[in-house]
N, CA, C and O atoms as a printed pandas DataFrame, in Angstrom:
     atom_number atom_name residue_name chain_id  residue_number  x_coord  y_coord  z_coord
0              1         N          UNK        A               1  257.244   98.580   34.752
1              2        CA          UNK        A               1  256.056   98.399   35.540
2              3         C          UNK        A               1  255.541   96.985   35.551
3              4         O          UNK        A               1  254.352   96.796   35.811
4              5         N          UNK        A               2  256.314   96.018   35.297
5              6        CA          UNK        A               2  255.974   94.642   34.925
6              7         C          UNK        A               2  256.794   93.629   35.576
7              8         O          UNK        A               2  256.625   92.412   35.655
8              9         N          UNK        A               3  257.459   94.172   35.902
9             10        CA          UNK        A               3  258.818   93.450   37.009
10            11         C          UNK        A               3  258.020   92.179   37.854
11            12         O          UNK        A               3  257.613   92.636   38.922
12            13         N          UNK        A               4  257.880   91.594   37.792
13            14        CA          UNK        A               4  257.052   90.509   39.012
14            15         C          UNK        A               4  257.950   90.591   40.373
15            16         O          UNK        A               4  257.286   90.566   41.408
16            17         N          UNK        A               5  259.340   90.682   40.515
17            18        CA          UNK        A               5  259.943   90.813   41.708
18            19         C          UNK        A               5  259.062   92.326   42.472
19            20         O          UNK        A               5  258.604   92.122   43.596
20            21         N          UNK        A               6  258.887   93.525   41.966
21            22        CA          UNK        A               6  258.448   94.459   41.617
22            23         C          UNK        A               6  256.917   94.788   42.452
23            24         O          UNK        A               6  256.622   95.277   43.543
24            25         N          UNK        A               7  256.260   94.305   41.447
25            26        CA          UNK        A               7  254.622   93.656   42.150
26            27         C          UNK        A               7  254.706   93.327   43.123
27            28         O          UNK        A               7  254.340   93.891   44.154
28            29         N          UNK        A               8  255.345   92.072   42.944
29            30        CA          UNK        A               8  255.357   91.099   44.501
30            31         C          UNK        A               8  255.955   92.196   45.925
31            32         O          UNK        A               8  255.238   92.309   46.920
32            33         N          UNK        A               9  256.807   92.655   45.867
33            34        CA          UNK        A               9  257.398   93.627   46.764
34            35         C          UNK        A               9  256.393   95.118   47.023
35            36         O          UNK        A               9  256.346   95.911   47.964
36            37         N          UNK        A              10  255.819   95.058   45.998
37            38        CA          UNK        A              10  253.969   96.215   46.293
38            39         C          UNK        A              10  253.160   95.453   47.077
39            40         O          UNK        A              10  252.630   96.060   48.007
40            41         N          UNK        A              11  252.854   94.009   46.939
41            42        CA          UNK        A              11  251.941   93.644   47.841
42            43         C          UNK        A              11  252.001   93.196   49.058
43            44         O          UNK        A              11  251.037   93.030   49.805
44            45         N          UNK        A              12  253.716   92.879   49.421
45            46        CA          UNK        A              12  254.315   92.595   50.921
46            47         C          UNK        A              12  254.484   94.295   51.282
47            48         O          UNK        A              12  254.836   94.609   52.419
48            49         N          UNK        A              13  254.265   95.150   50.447
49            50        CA          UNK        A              13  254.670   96.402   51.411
50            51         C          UNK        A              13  253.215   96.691   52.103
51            52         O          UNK        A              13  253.071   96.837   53.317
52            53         N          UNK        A              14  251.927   96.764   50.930
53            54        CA          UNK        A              14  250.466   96.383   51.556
54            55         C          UNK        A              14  249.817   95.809   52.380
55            56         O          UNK        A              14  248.719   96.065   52.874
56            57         N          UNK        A              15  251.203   94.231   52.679
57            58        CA          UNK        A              15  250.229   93.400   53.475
58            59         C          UNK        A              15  250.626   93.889   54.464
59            60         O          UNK        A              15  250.185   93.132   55.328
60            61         N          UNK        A              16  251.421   95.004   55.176
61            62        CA          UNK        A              16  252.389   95.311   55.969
62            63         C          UNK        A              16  252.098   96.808   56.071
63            64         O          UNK        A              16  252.802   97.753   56.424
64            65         N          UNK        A              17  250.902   96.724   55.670
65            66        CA          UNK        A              17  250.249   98.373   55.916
66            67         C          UNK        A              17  251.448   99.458   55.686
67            68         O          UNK        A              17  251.981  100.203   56.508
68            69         N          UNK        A              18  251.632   99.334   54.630
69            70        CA          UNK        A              18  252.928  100.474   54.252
70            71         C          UNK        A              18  252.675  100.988   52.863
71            72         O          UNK        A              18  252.604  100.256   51.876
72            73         N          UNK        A              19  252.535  102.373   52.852
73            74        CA          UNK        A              19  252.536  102.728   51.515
74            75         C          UNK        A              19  253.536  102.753   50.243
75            76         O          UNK        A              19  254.741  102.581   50.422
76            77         N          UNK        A              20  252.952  102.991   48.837
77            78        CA          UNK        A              20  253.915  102.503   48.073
78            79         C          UNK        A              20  253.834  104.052   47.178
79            80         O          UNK        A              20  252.903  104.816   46.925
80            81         N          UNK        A              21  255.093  104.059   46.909
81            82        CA          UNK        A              21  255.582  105.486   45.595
82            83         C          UNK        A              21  255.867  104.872   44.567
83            84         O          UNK        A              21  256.773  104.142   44.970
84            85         N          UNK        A              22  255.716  104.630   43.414
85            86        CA          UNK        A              22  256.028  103.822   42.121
86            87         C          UNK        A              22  256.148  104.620   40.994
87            88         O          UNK        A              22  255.199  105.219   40.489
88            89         N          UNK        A              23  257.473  104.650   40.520
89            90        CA          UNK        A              23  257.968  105.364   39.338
90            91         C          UNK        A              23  257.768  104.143   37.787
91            92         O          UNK        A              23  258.364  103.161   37.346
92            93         N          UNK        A              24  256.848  104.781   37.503
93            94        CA          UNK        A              24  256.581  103.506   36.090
94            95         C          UNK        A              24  256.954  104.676   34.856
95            96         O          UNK        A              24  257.480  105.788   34.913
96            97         N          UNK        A              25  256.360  103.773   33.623
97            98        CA          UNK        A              25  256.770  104.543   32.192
98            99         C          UNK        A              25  255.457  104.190   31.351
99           100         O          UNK        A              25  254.540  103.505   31.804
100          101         N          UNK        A              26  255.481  104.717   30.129
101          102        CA          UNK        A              26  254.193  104.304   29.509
102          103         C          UNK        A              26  252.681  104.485   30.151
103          104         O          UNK        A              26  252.320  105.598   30.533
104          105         N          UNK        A              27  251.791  103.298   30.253
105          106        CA          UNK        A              27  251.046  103.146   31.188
106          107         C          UNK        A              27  251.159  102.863   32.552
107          108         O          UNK        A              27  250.199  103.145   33.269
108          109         N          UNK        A              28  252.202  102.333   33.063
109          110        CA          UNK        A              28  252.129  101.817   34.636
110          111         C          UNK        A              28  252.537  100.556   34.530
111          112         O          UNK        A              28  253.318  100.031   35.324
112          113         N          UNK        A              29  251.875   99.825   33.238
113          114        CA          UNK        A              29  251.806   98.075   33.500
114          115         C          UNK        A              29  251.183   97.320   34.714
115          116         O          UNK        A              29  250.164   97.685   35.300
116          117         N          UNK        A              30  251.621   96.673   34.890
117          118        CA          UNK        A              30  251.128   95.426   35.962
118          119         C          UNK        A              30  251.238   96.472   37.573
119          120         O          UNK        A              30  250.618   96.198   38.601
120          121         N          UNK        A              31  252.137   97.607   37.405
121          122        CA          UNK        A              31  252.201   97.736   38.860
122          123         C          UNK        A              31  251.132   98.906   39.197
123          124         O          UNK        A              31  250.862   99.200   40.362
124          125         N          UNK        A              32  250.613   99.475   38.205
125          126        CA          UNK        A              32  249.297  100.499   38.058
126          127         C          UNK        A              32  248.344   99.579   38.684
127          128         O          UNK        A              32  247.899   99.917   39.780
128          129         N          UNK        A              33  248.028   98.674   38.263
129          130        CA          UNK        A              33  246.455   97.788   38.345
130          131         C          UNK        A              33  247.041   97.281   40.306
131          132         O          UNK        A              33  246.207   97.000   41.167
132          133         N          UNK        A              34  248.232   97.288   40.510
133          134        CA          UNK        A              34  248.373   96.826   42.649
134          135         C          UNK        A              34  247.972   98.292   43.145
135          136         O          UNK        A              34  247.425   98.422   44.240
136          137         N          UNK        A              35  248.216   99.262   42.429
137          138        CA          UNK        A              35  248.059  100.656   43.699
138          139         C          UNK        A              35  247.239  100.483   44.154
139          140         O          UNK        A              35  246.536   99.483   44.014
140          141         N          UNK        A              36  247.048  101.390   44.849
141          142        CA          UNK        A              36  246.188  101.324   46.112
142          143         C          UNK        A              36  245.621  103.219   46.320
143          144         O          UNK        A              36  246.364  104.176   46.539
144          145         N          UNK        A              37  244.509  103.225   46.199
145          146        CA          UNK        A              37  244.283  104.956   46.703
146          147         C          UNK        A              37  245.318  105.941   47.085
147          148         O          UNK        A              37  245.674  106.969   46.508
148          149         N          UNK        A              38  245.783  105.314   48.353
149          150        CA          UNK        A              38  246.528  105.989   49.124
150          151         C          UNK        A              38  248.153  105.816   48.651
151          152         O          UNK        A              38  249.096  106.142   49.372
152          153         N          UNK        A              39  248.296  105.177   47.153
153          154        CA          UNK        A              39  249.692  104.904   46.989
154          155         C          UNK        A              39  249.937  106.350   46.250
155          156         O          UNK        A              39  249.027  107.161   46.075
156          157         N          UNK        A              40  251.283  106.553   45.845
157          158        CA          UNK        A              40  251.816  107.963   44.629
158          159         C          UNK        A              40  252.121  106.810   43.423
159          160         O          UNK        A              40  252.582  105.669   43.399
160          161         N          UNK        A              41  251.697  107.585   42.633
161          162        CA          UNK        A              41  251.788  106.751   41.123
162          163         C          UNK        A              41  252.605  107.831   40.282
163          164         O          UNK        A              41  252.022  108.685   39.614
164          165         N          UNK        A              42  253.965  107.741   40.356
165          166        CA          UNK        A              42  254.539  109.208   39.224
166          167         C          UNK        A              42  254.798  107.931   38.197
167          168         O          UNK        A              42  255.266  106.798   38.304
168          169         N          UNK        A              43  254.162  108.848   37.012
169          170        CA          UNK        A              43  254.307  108.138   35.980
170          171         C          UNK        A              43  254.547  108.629   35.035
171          172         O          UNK        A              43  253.945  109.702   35.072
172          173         N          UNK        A              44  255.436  108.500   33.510
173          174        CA          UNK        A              44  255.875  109.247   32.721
174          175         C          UNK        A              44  255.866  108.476   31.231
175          176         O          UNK        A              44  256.598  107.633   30.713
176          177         N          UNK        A              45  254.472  109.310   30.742
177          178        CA          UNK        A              45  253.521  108.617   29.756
178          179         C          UNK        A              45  254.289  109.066   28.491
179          180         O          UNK        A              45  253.707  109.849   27.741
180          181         N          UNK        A              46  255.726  108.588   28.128
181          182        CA          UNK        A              46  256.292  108.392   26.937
182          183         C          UNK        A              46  256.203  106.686   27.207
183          184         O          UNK        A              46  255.927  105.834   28.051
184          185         N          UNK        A              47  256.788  106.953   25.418
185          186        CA          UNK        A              47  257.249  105.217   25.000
186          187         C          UNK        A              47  258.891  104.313   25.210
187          188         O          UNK        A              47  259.338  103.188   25.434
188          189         N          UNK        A              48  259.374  105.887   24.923
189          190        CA          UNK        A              48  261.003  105.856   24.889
190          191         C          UNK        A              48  261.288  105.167   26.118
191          192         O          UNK        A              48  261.050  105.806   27.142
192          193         N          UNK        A              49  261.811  103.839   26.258
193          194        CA          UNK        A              49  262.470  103.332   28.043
194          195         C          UNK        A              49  263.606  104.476   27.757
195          196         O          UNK        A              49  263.076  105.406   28.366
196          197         N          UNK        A              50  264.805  105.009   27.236
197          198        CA          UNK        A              50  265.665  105.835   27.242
198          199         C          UNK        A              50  264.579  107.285   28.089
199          200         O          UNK        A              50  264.684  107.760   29.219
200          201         N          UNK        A              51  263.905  107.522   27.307
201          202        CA          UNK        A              51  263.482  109.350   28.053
202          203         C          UNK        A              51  262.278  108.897   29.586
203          204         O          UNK        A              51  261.857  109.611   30.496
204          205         N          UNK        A              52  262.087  107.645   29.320
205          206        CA          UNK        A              52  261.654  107.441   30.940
206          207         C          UNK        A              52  262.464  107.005   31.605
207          208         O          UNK        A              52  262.250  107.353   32.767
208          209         N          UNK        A              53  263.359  106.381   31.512
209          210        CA          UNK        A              53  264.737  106.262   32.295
210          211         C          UNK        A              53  265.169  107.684   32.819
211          212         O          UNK        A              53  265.234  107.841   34.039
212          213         N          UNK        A              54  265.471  108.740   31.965
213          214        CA          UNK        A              54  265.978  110.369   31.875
214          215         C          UNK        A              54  264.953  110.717   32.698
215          216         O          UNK        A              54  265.334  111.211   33.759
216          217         N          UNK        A              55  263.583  110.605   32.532
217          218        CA          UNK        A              55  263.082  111.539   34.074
218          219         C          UNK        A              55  262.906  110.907   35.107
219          220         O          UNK        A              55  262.651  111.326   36.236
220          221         N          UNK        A              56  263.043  109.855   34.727
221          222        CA          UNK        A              56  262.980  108.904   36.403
222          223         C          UNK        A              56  264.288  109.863   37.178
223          224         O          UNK        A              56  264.144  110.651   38.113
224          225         N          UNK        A              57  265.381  109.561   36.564
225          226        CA          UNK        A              57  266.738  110.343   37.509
226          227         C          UNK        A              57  266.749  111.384   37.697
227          228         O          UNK        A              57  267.594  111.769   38.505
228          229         N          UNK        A              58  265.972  112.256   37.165
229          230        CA          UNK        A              58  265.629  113.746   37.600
230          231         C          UNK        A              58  264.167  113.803   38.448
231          232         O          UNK        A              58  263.682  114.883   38.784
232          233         N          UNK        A              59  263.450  112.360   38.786
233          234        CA          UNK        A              59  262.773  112.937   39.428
234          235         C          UNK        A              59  263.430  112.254   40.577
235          236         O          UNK        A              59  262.721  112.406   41.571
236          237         N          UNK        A              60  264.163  111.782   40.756
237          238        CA          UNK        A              60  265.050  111.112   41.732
238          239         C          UNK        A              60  266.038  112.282   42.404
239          240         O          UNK        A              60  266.359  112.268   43.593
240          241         N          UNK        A              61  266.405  113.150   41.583
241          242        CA          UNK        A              61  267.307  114.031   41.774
242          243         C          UNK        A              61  266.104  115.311   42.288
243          244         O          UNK        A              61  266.449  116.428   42.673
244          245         N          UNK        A              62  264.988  114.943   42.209
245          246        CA          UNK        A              62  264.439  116.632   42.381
246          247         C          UNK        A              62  263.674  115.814   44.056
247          248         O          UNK        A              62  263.766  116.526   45.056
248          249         N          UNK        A              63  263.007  114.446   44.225
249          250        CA          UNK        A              63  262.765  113.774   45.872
250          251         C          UNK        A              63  264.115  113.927   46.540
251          252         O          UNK        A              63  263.900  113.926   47.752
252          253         N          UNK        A              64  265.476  114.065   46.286
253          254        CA          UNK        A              64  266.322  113.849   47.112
254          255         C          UNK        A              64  266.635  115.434   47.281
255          256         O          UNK        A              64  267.581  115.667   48.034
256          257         N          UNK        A              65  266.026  116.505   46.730
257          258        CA          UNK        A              65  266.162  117.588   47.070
258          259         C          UNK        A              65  265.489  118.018   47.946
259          260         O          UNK        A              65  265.959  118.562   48.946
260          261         N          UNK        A              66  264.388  117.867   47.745
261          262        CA          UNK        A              66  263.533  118.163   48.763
262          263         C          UNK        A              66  263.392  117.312   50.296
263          264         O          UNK        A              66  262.772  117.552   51.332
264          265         N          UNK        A              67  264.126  116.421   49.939
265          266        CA          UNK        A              67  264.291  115.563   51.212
266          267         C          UNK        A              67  265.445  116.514   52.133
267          268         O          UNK        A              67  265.112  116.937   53.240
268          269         N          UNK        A              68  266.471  116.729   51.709
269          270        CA          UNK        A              68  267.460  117.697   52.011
270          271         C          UNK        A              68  266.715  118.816   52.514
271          272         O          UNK        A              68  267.196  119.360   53.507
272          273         N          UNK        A              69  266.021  119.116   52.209
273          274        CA          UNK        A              69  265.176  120.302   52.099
274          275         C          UNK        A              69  264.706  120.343   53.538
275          276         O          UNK        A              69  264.770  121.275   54.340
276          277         N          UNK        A              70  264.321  119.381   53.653
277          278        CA          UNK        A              70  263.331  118.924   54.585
278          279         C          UNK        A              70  263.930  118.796   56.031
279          280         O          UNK        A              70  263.546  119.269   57.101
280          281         N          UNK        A              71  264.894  118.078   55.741
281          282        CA          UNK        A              71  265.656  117.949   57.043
282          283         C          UNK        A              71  266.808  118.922   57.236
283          284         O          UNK        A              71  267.452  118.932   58.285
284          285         N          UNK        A              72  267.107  119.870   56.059
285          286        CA          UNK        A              72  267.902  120.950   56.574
286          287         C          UNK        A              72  268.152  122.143   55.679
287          288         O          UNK        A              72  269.013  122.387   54.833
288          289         N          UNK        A              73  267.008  122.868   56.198
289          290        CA          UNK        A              73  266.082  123.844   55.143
290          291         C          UNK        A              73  267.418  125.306   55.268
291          292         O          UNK        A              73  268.146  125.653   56.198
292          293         N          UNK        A              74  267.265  125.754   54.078
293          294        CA          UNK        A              74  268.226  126.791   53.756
294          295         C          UNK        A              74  267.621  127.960   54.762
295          296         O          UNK        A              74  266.415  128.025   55.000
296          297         N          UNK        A              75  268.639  128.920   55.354
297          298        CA          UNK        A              75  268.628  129.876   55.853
298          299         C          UNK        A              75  267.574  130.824   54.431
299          300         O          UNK        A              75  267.293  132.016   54.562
């Protein structure tokens, strides 16, 4: 959540009236304090970078389901 490439790429998506989804760990860091109301903040309040790494890809794996979902919903 501290990435400065990171940040910087939150506030060109803002200046550009575009919303932001941000997968952080811990607290958020630096990229908690750019959201914006209208942004999604999933955040996964361990310490471990290993077990926030582990649900980042399952929550990666559970948006790309439902995206599927979305555009081509099961009988």
């Amino acid at each position: 959540g501290n990435s400065r490439n990171v940040v910087e790429a939150m506030h060109a998506a803002h200046e550009s009236q575009m919303g932001v989804v941000a997968l952080t760990g811990r607290n958020g860091g630096k990229m908690a304090e750019v959201l914006r109301p209208a942004d999604i903040h999933i955040c996964v309040p361990a310490q471990s970078t290993a077990r926030i790494q582990e649900v980042h890809i399952l929550i990666g794996h559970v948006l790309c389901e439902l995206v599927d979902e979305a555009l081509v919903p099961r009988p």
